[in-house]
Amino acid sequence: MAEESSTAIDFAVVTYLEEGCWRASSLASTAARDLDTFVRTLRQMPGDIGCIGSVSVDDDFFILVRVVGGEVRYLLSDVTAATDWPLAREVLDELELPVPIEDDEEQAQPAGDLTIVADLGMAAMEMGALCDDLDLYPDEMLSKIAERLGYGPAFQRAVEASVG
């Protein structure tokens, strides 16, 4: 089992729409050390439509969390990550889904809400196809989501600030 640590977090970014303008900020890797801490951090952010938290872990998988008011929605890019990573397992626990028996590439599939950003312009089928593209790294997938939703430049600046 992989050891979850702040060094395993490639980056954590929060994105939100404020007064019609997309804003993105890098978060300390400790903000994503566990799912509860990450959600608490996101709840503190402003935003006309809530906020979107993105975490890339060890070039292995990503988690997208959307907080709108009291509602929290989750998307895990690869369910098999839960066999190795506690953060991915926490997402499956929130979704009340079982952890796969083993890390089998044939079982690789997203888990959670594929419509997490559908109201912002990325349909569930498009999100599912993106998550199924095994040639892309998690940061590339998150960048494609950011570009599709219109906050690509702000997202890239936040990622660059995060990875220094």
mmCIF file of C-alpha atoms in Angstrom:
data_model
loop_
_atom_site.group_PDB
_atom_site.id
_atom_site.type_symbol
_atom_site.label_atom_id
_atom_site.label_comp_id
_atom_site.label_asym_id
_atom_site.label_seq_id
_atom_site.Cartn_x
_atom_site.Cartn_y
_atom_site.Cartn_z
ATOM 1 C CA MET A 1 0.000 0.000 0.000
ATOM 2 C CA ALA A 2 1.308 3.436 -0.912
ATOM 3 C CA GLU A 3 2.046 5.776 1.944
ATOM 4 C CA GLU A 4 -0.144 8.871 1.910
ATOM 5 C CA SER A 5 1.880 11.938 2.700
ATOM 6 C CA SER A 6 2.075 15.527 1.681
ATOM 7 C CA THR A 7 4.907 14.567 -0.690
ATOM 8 C CA ALA A 8 2.515 12.273 -2.594
ATOM 9 C CA ILE A 9 0.227 15.214 -3.389
ATOM 10 C CA ASP A 10 1.299 16.624 -6.754
ATOM 11 C CA PHE A 11 -0.885 19.676 -6.176
ATOM 12 C CA ALA A 12 -4.149 20.837 -4.653
ATOM 13 C CA VAL A 13 -6.024 23.738 -6.232
ATOM 14 C CA VAL A 14 -9.314 25.459 -5.468
ATOM 15 C CA THR A 15 -11.207 27.221 -8.252
ATOM 16 C CA TYR A 16 -14.253 29.445 -7.913
ATOM 17 C CA LEU A 17 -16.222 32.012 -9.843
ATOM 18 C CA GLU A 18 -16.366 35.431 -8.211
ATOM 19 C CA GLU A 19 -18.132 38.412 -9.778
ATOM 20 C CA GLY A 20 -18.076 36.665 -13.151
ATOM 21 C CA CYS A 21 -14.331 35.957 -13.102
ATOM 22 C CA TRP A 22 -12.662 32.606 -12.490
ATOM 23 C CA ARG A 23 -10.141 32.540 -9.656
ATOM 24 C CA ALA A 24 -7.813 29.690 -8.745
ATOM 25 C CA SER A 25 -5.492 29.309 -5.788
ATOM 26 C CA SER A 26 -2.975 26.680 -4.863
ATOM 27 C CA LEU A 27 -3.513 25.009 -1.520
ATOM 28 C CA ALA A 28 -0.915 23.579 0.813
ATOM 29 C CA SER A 29 -0.585 19.837 0.318
ATOM 30 C CA THR A 30 -1.636 19.427 3.952
ATOM 31 C CA ALA A 31 -5.086 20.738 2.960
ATOM 32 C CA ALA A 32 -5.529 17.487 1.012
ATOM 33 C CA ARG A 33 -4.022 15.106 3.560
ATOM 34 C CA ASP A 34 -7.493 13.664 4.155
ATOM 35 C CA LEU A 35 -10.931 14.211 2.673
ATOM 36 C CA ASP A 36 -12.467 15.911 5.737
ATOM 37 C CA THR A 37 -9.675 18.492 5.874
ATOM 38 C CA PHE A 38 -9.993 19.133 2.140
ATOM 39 C CA VAL A 39 -13.763 19.641 2.291
ATOM 40 C CA ARG A 40 -13.407 21.940 5.342
ATOM 41 C CA THR A 41 -10.837 24.002 3.419
ATOM 42 C CA LEU A 42 -13.136 24.251 0.393
ATOM 43 C CA ARG A 43 -16.092 25.339 2.537
ATOM 44 C CA GLN A 44 -14.094 28.443 3.513
ATOM 45 C CA MET A 45 -13.824 29.619 -0.098
ATOM 46 C CA PRO A 46 -16.084 32.175 -1.740
ATOM 47 C CA GLY A 47 -17.808 31.631 -5.018
ATOM 48 C CA ASP A 48 -20.990 32.448 -6.879
ATOM 49 C CA ILE A 49 -21.453 28.765 -7.784
ATOM 50 C CA GLY A 50 -19.581 27.176 -4.912
ATOM 51 C CA CYS A 51 -16.033 25.993 -5.486
ATOM 52 C CA ILE A 52 -14.189 23.165 -7.170
ATOM 53 C CA GLY A 53 -11.277 21.467 -5.457
ATOM 54 C CA SER A 54 -8.787 19.510 -7.546
ATOM 55 C CA VAL A 55 -6.136 17.181 -6.153
ATOM 56 C CA SER A 56 -3.573 15.245 -8.171
ATOM 57 C CA VAL A 57 -1.848 12.421 -6.290
ATOM 58 C CA ASP A 58 1.481 10.856 -7.257
ATOM 59 C CA ASP A 59 0.765 11.049 -11.017
ATOM 60 C CA ASP A 60 -1.704 8.228 -10.279
ATOM 61 C CA PHE A 61 -5.208 9.705 -9.923
ATOM 62 C CA PHE A 62 -7.165 12.850 -9.260
ATOM 63 C CA ILE A 63 -10.040 13.825 -7.037
ATOM 64 C CA LEU A 64 -12.509 16.544 -7.931
ATOM 65 C CA VAL A 65 -14.681 17.876 -5.098
ATOM 66 C CA ARG A 66 -17.405 20.438 -5.624
ATOM 67 C CA VAL A 67 -18.896 22.267 -2.665
ATOM 68 C CA VAL A 68 -22.074 24.262 -3.272
ATOM 69 C CA GLY A 69 -23.726 25.449 -0.087
ATOM 70 C CA GLY A 70 -24.223 22.380 2.093
ATOM 71 C CA GLU A 71 -23.869 19.947 -0.814
ATOM 72 C CA VAL A 72 -20.586 18.140 -1.496
ATOM 73 C CA ARG A 73 -20.059 16.146 -4.688
ATOM 74 C CA TYR A 74 -17.105 13.863 -5.448
ATOM 75 C CA LEU A 75 -15.359 12.400 -8.474
ATOM 76 C CA LEU A 76 -12.455 9.966 -8.229
ATOM 77 C CA SER A 77 -10.710 9.486 -11.580
ATOM 78 C CA ASP A 78 -9.753 5.843 -10.977
ATOM 79 C CA VAL A 79 -11.491 3.557 -8.528
ATOM 80 C CA THR A 80 -8.468 1.216 -8.407
ATOM 81 C CA ALA A 81 -6.443 3.969 -6.687
ATOM 82 C CA ALA A 82 -8.348 3.095 -3.510
ATOM 83 C CA THR A 83 -6.377 -0.153 -3.233
ATOM 84 C CA ASP A 84 -3.208 1.888 -2.641
ATOM 85 C CA TRP A 85 -4.188 5.349 -1.462
ATOM 86 C CA PRO A 86 -6.113 6.245 1.723
ATOM 87 C CA LEU A 87 -7.407 9.515 0.200
ATOM 88 C CA ALA A 88 -8.983 7.618 -2.708
ATOM 89 C CA ARG A 89 -10.428 5.088 -0.259
ATOM 90 C CA GLU A 90 -12.028 7.943 1.717
ATOM 91 C CA VAL A 91 -13.809 9.091 -1.450
ATOM 92 C CA LEU A 92 -15.180 5.583 -2.005
ATOM 93 C CA ASP A 93 -16.306 5.511 1.635
ATOM 94 C CA GLU A 94 -18.174 8.813 1.118
ATOM 95 C CA LEU A 95 -19.762 7.374 -2.010
ATOM 96 C CA GLU A 96 -20.556 4.131 -0.144
ATOM 97 C CA LEU A 97 -18.770 2.097 -2.806
ATOM 98 C CA PRO A 98 -16.580 -0.965 -2.203
ATOM 99 C CA VAL A 99 -12.820 -0.849 -2.650
ATOM 100 C CA PRO A 100 -11.760 -3.024 -5.609
ATOM 101 C CA ILE A 101 -10.126 -6.287 -4.642
ATOM 102 C CA GLU A 102 -6.893 -5.478 -6.455
ATOM 103 C CA ASP A 103 -5.282 -2.784 -8.574
ATOM 104 C CA ASP A 104 -6.374 -4.162 -11.941
ATOM 105 C CA GLU A 105 -6.053 -1.834 -14.936
ATOM 106 C CA GLU A 106 -9.104 -3.531 -16.464
ATOM 107 C CA GLN A 107 -11.150 -2.334 -13.461
ATOM 108 C CA ALA A 108 -9.891 1.242 -13.857
ATOM 109 C CA GLN A 109 -12.917 3.491 -14.060
ATOM 110 C CA PRO A 110 -14.098 6.706 -12.462
ATOM 111 C CA ALA A 111 -16.280 6.688 -9.365
ATOM 112 C CA GLY A 112 -18.668 9.330 -8.183
ATOM 113 C CA ASP A 113 -20.530 12.129 -9.878
ATOM 114 C CA LEU A 114 -19.639 12.392 -13.569
ATOM 115 C CA THR A 115 -22.062 15.339 -13.765
ATOM 116 C CA ILE A 116 -20.070 17.235 -11.121
ATOM 117 C CA VAL A 117 -19.469 20.159 -13.512
ATOM 118 C CA ALA A 118 -22.147 19.488 -16.151
ATOM 119 C CA ASP A 119 -23.906 22.774 -15.324
ATOM 120 C CA LEU A 120 -20.640 24.557 -16.131
ATOM 121 C CA GLY A 121 -20.289 22.953 -19.560
ATOM 122 C CA MET A 122 -18.705 19.502 -19.282
ATOM 123 C CA ALA A 123 -21.189 16.676 -19.771
ATOM 124 C CA ALA A 124 -20.968 13.331 -17.978
ATOM 125 C CA MET A 125 -20.022 11.458 -21.164
ATOM 126 C CA GLU A 126 -17.155 13.851 -21.806
ATOM 127 C CA MET A 127 -15.946 13.547 -18.203
ATOM 128 C CA GLY A 128 -16.173 9.741 -18.351
ATOM 129 C CA ALA A 129 -14.227 9.617 -21.624
ATOM 130 C CA LEU A 130 -11.535 11.851 -20.157
ATOM 131 C CA CYS A 131 -11.172 9.669 -17.048
ATOM 132 C CA ASP A 132 -10.986 6.557 -19.243
ATOM 133 C CA ASP A 133 -8.026 7.923 -21.237
ATOM 134 C CA LEU A 134 -5.199 5.903 -19.697
ATOM 135 C CA ASP A 135 -2.614 7.788 -21.768
ATOM 136 C CA LEU A 136 -3.191 10.972 -19.758
ATOM 137 C CA TYR A 137 -1.719 11.781 -16.362
ATOM 138 C CA PRO A 138 -4.036 13.231 -13.693
ATOM 139 C CA ASP A 139 -2.593 16.734 -14.063
ATOM 140 C CA GLU A 140 -3.291 16.587 -17.805
ATOM 141 C CA MET A 141 -6.868 15.475 -17.160
ATOM 142 C CA LEU A 142 -7.430 18.280 -14.659
ATOM 143 C CA SER A 143 -5.921 20.777 -17.101
ATOM 144 C CA LYS A 144 -8.316 19.588 -19.819
ATOM 145 C CA ILE A 145 -11.258 20.006 -17.417
ATOM 146 C CA ALA A 146 -10.056 23.509 -16.534
ATOM 147 C CA GLU A 147 -9.685 24.449 -20.201
ATOM 148 C CA ARG A 148 -13.119 23.039 -21.047
ATOM 149 C CA LEU A 149 -14.780 24.998 -18.237
ATOM 150 C CA GLY A 150 -12.974 28.227 -19.058
ATOM 151 C CA TYR A 151 -10.562 28.573 -16.159
ATOM 152 C CA GLY A 152 -7.486 27.014 -17.755
ATOM 153 C CA PRO A 153 -5.060 29.954 -17.393
ATOM 154 C CA ALA A 154 -5.988 30.605 -13.742
ATOM 155 C CA PHE A 155 -5.720 26.871 -13.004
ATOM 156 C CA GLN A 156 -2.285 26.605 -14.658
ATOM 157 C CA ARG A 157 -0.966 29.578 -12.659
ATOM 158 C CA ALA A 158 -2.210 27.972 -9.424
ATOM 159 C CA VAL A 159 -0.629 24.609 -10.320
ATOM 160 C CA GLU A 160 2.662 26.311 -11.150
ATOM 161 C CA ALA A 161 2.553 28.171 -7.818
ATOM 162 C CA SER A 162 1.842 24.900 -6.041
ATOM 163 C CA VAL A 163 4.670 22.893 -7.576
ATOM 164 C CA GLY A 164 7.050 25.860 -7.397
#
